[in-house]
Tab-separated table of C-alpha atoms in Angstrom:
chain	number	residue	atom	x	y	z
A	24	UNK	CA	-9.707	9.198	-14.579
A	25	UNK	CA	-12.017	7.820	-12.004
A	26	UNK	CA	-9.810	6.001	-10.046
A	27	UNK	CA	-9.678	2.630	-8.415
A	28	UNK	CA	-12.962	1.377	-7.309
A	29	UNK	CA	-13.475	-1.481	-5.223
A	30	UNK	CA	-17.062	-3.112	-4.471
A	31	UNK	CA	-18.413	-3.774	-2.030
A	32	UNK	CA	-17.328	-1.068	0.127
A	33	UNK	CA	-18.652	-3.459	3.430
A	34	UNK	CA	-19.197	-7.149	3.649
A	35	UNK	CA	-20.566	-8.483	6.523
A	36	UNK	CA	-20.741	-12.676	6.144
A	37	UNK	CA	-21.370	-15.867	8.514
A	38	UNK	CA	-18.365	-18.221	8.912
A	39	UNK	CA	-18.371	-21.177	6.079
A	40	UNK	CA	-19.796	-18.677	3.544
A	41	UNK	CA	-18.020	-17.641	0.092
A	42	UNK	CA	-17.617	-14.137	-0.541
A	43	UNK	CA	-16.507	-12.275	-3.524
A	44	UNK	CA	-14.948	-8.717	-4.030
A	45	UNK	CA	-14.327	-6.439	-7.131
A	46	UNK	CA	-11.907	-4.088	-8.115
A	47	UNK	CA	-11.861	-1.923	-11.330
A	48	UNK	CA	-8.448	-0.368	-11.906
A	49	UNK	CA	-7.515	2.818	-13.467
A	50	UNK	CA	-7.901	2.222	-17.594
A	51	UNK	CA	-4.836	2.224	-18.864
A	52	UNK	CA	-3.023	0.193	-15.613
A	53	UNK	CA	-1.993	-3.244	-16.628
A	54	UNK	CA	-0.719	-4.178	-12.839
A	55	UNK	CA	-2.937	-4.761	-10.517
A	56	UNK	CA	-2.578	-5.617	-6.935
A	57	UNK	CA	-4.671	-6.993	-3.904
A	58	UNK	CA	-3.589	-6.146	-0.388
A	59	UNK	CA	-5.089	-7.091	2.854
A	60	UNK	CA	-4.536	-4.787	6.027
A	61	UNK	CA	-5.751	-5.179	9.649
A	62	UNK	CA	-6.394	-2.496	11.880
A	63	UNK	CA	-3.415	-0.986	13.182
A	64	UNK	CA	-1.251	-2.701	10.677
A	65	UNK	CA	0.346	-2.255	7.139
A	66	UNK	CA	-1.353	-3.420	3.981
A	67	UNK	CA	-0.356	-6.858	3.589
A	68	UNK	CA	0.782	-8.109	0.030
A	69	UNK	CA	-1.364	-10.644	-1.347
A	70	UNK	CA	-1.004	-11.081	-5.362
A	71	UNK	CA	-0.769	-8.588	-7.964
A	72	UNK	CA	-1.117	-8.929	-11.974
A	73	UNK	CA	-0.036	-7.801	-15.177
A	74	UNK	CA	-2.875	-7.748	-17.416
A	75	UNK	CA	-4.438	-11.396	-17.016
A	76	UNK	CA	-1.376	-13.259	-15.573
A	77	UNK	CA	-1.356	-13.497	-12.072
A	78	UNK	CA	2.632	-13.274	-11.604
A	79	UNK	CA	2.857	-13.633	-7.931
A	80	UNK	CA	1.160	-14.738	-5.002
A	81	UNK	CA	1.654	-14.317	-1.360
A	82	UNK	CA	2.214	-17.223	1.656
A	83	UNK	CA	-0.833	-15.009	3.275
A	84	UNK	CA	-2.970	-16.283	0.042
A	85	UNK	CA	-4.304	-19.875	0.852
A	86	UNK	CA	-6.155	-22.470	-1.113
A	87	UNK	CA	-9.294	-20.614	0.185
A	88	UNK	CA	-8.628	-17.527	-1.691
A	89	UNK	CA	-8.609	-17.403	-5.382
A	90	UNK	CA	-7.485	-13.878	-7.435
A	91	UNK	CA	-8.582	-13.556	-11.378
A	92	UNK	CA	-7.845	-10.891	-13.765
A	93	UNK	CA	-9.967	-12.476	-16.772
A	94	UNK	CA	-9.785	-10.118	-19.484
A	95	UNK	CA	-7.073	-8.210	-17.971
A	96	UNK	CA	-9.084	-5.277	-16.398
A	97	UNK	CA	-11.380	-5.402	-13.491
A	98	UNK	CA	-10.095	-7.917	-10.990
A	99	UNK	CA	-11.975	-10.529	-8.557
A	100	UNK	CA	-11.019	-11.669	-5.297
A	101	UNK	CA	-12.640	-15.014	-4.017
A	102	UNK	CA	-12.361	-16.254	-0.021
A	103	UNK	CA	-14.226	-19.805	0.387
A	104	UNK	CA	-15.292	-20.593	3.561
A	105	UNK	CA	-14.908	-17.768	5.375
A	106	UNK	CA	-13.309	-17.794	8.568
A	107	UNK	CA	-13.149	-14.892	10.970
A	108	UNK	CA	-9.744	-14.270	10.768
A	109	UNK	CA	-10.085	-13.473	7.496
A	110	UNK	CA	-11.778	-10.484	8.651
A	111	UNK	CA	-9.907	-7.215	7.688
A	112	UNK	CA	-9.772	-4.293	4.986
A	113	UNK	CA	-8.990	-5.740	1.428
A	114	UNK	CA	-7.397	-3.067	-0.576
A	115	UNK	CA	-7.046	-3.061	-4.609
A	116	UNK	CA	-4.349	-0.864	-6.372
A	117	UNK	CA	-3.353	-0.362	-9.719
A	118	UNK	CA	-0.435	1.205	-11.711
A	119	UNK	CA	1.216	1.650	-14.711
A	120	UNK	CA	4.362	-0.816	-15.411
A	121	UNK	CA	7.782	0.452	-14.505
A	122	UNK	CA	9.908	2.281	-17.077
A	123	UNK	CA	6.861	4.246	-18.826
A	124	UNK	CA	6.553	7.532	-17.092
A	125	UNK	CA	7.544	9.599	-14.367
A	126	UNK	CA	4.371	8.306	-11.884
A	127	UNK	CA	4.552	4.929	-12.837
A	128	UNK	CA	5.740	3.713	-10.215
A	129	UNK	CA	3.074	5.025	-7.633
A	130	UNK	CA	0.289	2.534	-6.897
A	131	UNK	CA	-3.555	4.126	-6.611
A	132	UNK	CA	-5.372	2.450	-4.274
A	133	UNK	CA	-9.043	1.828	-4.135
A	134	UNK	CA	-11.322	2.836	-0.764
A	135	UNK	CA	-11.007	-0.990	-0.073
A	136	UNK	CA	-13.322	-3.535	0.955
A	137	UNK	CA	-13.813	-3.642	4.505
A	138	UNK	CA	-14.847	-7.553	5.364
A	139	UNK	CA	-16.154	-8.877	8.957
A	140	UNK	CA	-16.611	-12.685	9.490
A	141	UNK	CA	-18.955	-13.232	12.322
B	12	UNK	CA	12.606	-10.751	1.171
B	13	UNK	CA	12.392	-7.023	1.621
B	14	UNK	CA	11.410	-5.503	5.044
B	15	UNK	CA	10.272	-2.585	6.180
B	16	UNK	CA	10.299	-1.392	9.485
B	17	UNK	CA	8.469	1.496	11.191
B	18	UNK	CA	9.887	1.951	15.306
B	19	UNK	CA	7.620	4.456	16.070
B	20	UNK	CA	3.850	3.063	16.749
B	21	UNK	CA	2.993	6.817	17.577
B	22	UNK	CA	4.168	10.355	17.134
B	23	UNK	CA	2.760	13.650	18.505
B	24	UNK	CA	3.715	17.254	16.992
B	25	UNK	CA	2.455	20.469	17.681
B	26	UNK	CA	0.482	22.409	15.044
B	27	UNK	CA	3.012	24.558	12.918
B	28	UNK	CA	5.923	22.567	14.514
B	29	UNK	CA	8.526	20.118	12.566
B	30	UNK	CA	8.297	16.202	13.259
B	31	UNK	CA	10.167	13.380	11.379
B	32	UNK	CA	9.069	9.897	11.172
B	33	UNK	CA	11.342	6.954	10.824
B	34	UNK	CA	11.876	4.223	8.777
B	35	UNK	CA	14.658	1.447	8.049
B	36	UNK	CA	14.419	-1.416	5.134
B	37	UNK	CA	16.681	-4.708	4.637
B	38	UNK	CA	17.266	-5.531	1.169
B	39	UNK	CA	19.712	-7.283	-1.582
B	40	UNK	CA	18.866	-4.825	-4.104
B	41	UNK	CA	20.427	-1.503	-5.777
B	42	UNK	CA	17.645	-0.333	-7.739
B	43	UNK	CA	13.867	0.176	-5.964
B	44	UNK	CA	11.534	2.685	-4.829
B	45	UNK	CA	10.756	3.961	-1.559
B	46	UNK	CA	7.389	5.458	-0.476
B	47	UNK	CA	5.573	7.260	2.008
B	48	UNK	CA	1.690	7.116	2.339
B	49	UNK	CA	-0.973	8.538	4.380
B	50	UNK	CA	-3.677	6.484	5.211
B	51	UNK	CA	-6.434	8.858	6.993
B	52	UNK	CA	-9.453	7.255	9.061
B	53	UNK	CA	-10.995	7.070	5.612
B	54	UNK	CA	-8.649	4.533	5.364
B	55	UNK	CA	-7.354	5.579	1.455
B	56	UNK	CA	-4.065	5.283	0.777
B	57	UNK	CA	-2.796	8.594	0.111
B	58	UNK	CA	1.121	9.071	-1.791
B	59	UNK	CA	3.361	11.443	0.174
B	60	UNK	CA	6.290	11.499	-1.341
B	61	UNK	CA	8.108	8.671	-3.477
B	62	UNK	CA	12.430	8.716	-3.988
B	63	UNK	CA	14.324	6.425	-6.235
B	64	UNK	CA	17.041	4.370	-4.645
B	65	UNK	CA	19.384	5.625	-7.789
B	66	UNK	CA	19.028	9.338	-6.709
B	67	UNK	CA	20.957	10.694	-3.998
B	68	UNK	CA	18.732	13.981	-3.910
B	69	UNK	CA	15.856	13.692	-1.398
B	70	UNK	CA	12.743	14.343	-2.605
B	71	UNK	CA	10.825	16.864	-1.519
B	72	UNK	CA	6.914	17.851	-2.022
B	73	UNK	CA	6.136	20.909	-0.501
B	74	UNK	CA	6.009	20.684	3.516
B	75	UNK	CA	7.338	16.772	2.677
B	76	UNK	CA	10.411	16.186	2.460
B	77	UNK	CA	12.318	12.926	3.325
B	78	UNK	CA	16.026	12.026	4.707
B	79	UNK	CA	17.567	9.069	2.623
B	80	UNK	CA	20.646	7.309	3.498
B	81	UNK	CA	20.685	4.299	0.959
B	82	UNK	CA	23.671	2.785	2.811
B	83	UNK	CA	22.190	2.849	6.038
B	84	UNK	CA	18.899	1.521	4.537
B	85	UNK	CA	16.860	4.680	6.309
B	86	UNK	CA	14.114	6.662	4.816
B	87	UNK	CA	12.890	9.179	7.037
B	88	UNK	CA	9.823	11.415	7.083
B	89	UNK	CA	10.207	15.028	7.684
B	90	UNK	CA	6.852	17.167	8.066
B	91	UNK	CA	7.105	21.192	8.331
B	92	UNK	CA	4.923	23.439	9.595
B	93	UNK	CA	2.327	20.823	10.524
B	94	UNK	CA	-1.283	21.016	9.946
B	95	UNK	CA	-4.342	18.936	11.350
B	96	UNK	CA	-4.962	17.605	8.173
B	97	UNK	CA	-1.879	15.877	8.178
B	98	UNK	CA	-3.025	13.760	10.960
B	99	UNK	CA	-3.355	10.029	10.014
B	100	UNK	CA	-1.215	6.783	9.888
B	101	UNK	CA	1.777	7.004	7.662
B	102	UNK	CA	2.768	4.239	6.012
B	103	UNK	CA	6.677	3.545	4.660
B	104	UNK	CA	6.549	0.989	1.614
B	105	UNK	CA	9.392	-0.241	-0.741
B	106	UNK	CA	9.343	-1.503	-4.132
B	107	UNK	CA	11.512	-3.642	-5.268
B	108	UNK	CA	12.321	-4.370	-9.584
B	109	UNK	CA	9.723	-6.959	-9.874
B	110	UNK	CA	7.145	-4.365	-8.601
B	111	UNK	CA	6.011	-6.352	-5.497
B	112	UNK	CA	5.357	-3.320	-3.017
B	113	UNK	CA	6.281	-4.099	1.118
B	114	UNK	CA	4.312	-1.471	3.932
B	115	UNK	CA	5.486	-1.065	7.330
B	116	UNK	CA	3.602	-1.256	10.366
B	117	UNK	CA	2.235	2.475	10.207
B	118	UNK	CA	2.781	5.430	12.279
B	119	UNK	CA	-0.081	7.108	14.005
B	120	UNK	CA	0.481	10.666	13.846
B	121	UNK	CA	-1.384	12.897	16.028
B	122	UNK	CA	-1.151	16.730	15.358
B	123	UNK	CA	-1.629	18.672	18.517
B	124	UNK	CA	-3.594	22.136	18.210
């Protein structure tokens, strides 16, 4: 067990520019979650999936940011046109679904992406 | 929708002393999961401790241990014997049945040597 691991671990972009961020989960998770989280604040819900579906997504999520699960392991999140309140610590996590195990219902989180818009 | 709300921005404790963090939630729902996580200036998330809403024992992990009062919606912190090392932000989160999981606002704990 490796853990979550997100990549980049920085991102430093102009505004207007696209950026993309990766997160493997844990093997055998079939949720996976993105989170965003400001300094000083609480991770911020974003979307999460079960295997490929994405089953919800957050207000916070707008048409500039796109979430895909493809083949229902590693996960990409997409922000188009960058803007610099977008800047902020995006933070994968993964877990097992509920009902199969005592820890299931912990999430693992990833060292996160940290992302500046200048 | 589920809140979760953290009324202490800061807390201070002496090394080897007791301090309890607080935490209140607003929800519709009899069956979810409450957590506590550390978030060091590493910034990983870090489980504490998790309790089941169905369970009326708290849960306890070593010098963890937490106060929960399902009817008054509270889910409190206790640390024992604190150590340096447990200095960081502490985040309360709640997860409800469809697994969507809510995080307070964080409270910066400072350990005091």
């Amino acid at each position: 067990d490796t853990g979550v691991s997100q990549d980049p671990r920085h991102k430093i972009t102009k505004r207007g520019q696209n950026v993309t961020f990766r997160c493997d989960p844990i093997s055998e998770h079939n949720r996976l979650y993105w989170y965003r989280q400001t300094l000083g604040q609480g991770p911020e819900f974003l979307t999460y999936f079960q295997n490929e579906a994405q089953l919800e997504k957050s207000r916070l999520l707008s048409n500039r940011f796109s979430a895909e699960r493809p083949k229902g392991s590693f996960s990409t999140l997409e922000i188009q046109r960058t803007e610099q309140g977008d800047s902020a610590m995006y933070l994968c996590a993964s877990s097992l679904p509920r009902g199969l195990g005592a820890t299931n219902e912990k999430l693992f989180f990833g060292s996160g992406t940290q992302l500046s818009v200048l | 929708a589920q809140t979760v709300t953290q009324s202490q921005p800061e807390m201070s404790v002496q090394e080897a002393e007791t301090v309890t963090l607080s935490c209140t939630y607003d929800t519709s729902e009899s069956d979810y999961y409450l957590f506590w996580y550390k978030q060091p200036p590493s910034r990983q998330m870090i489980l504490v401790i998790r309790q089941e809403a169905y369970k009326q024992q708290n849960a306890t992990e070593n010098r963890f241990s937490v106060n929960f009062q399902k009817a008054a919606k509270s889910f409190s912190l206790k640390i024992s014997d604190s150590q340096l090392g447990d200095a960081a932000m502490y985040f309360c989160a709640y997860r409800s049945y469809n697994n969507d999981m809510r995080f307070g606002a964080g409270t910066r704990l400072t350990v005091k040597p």
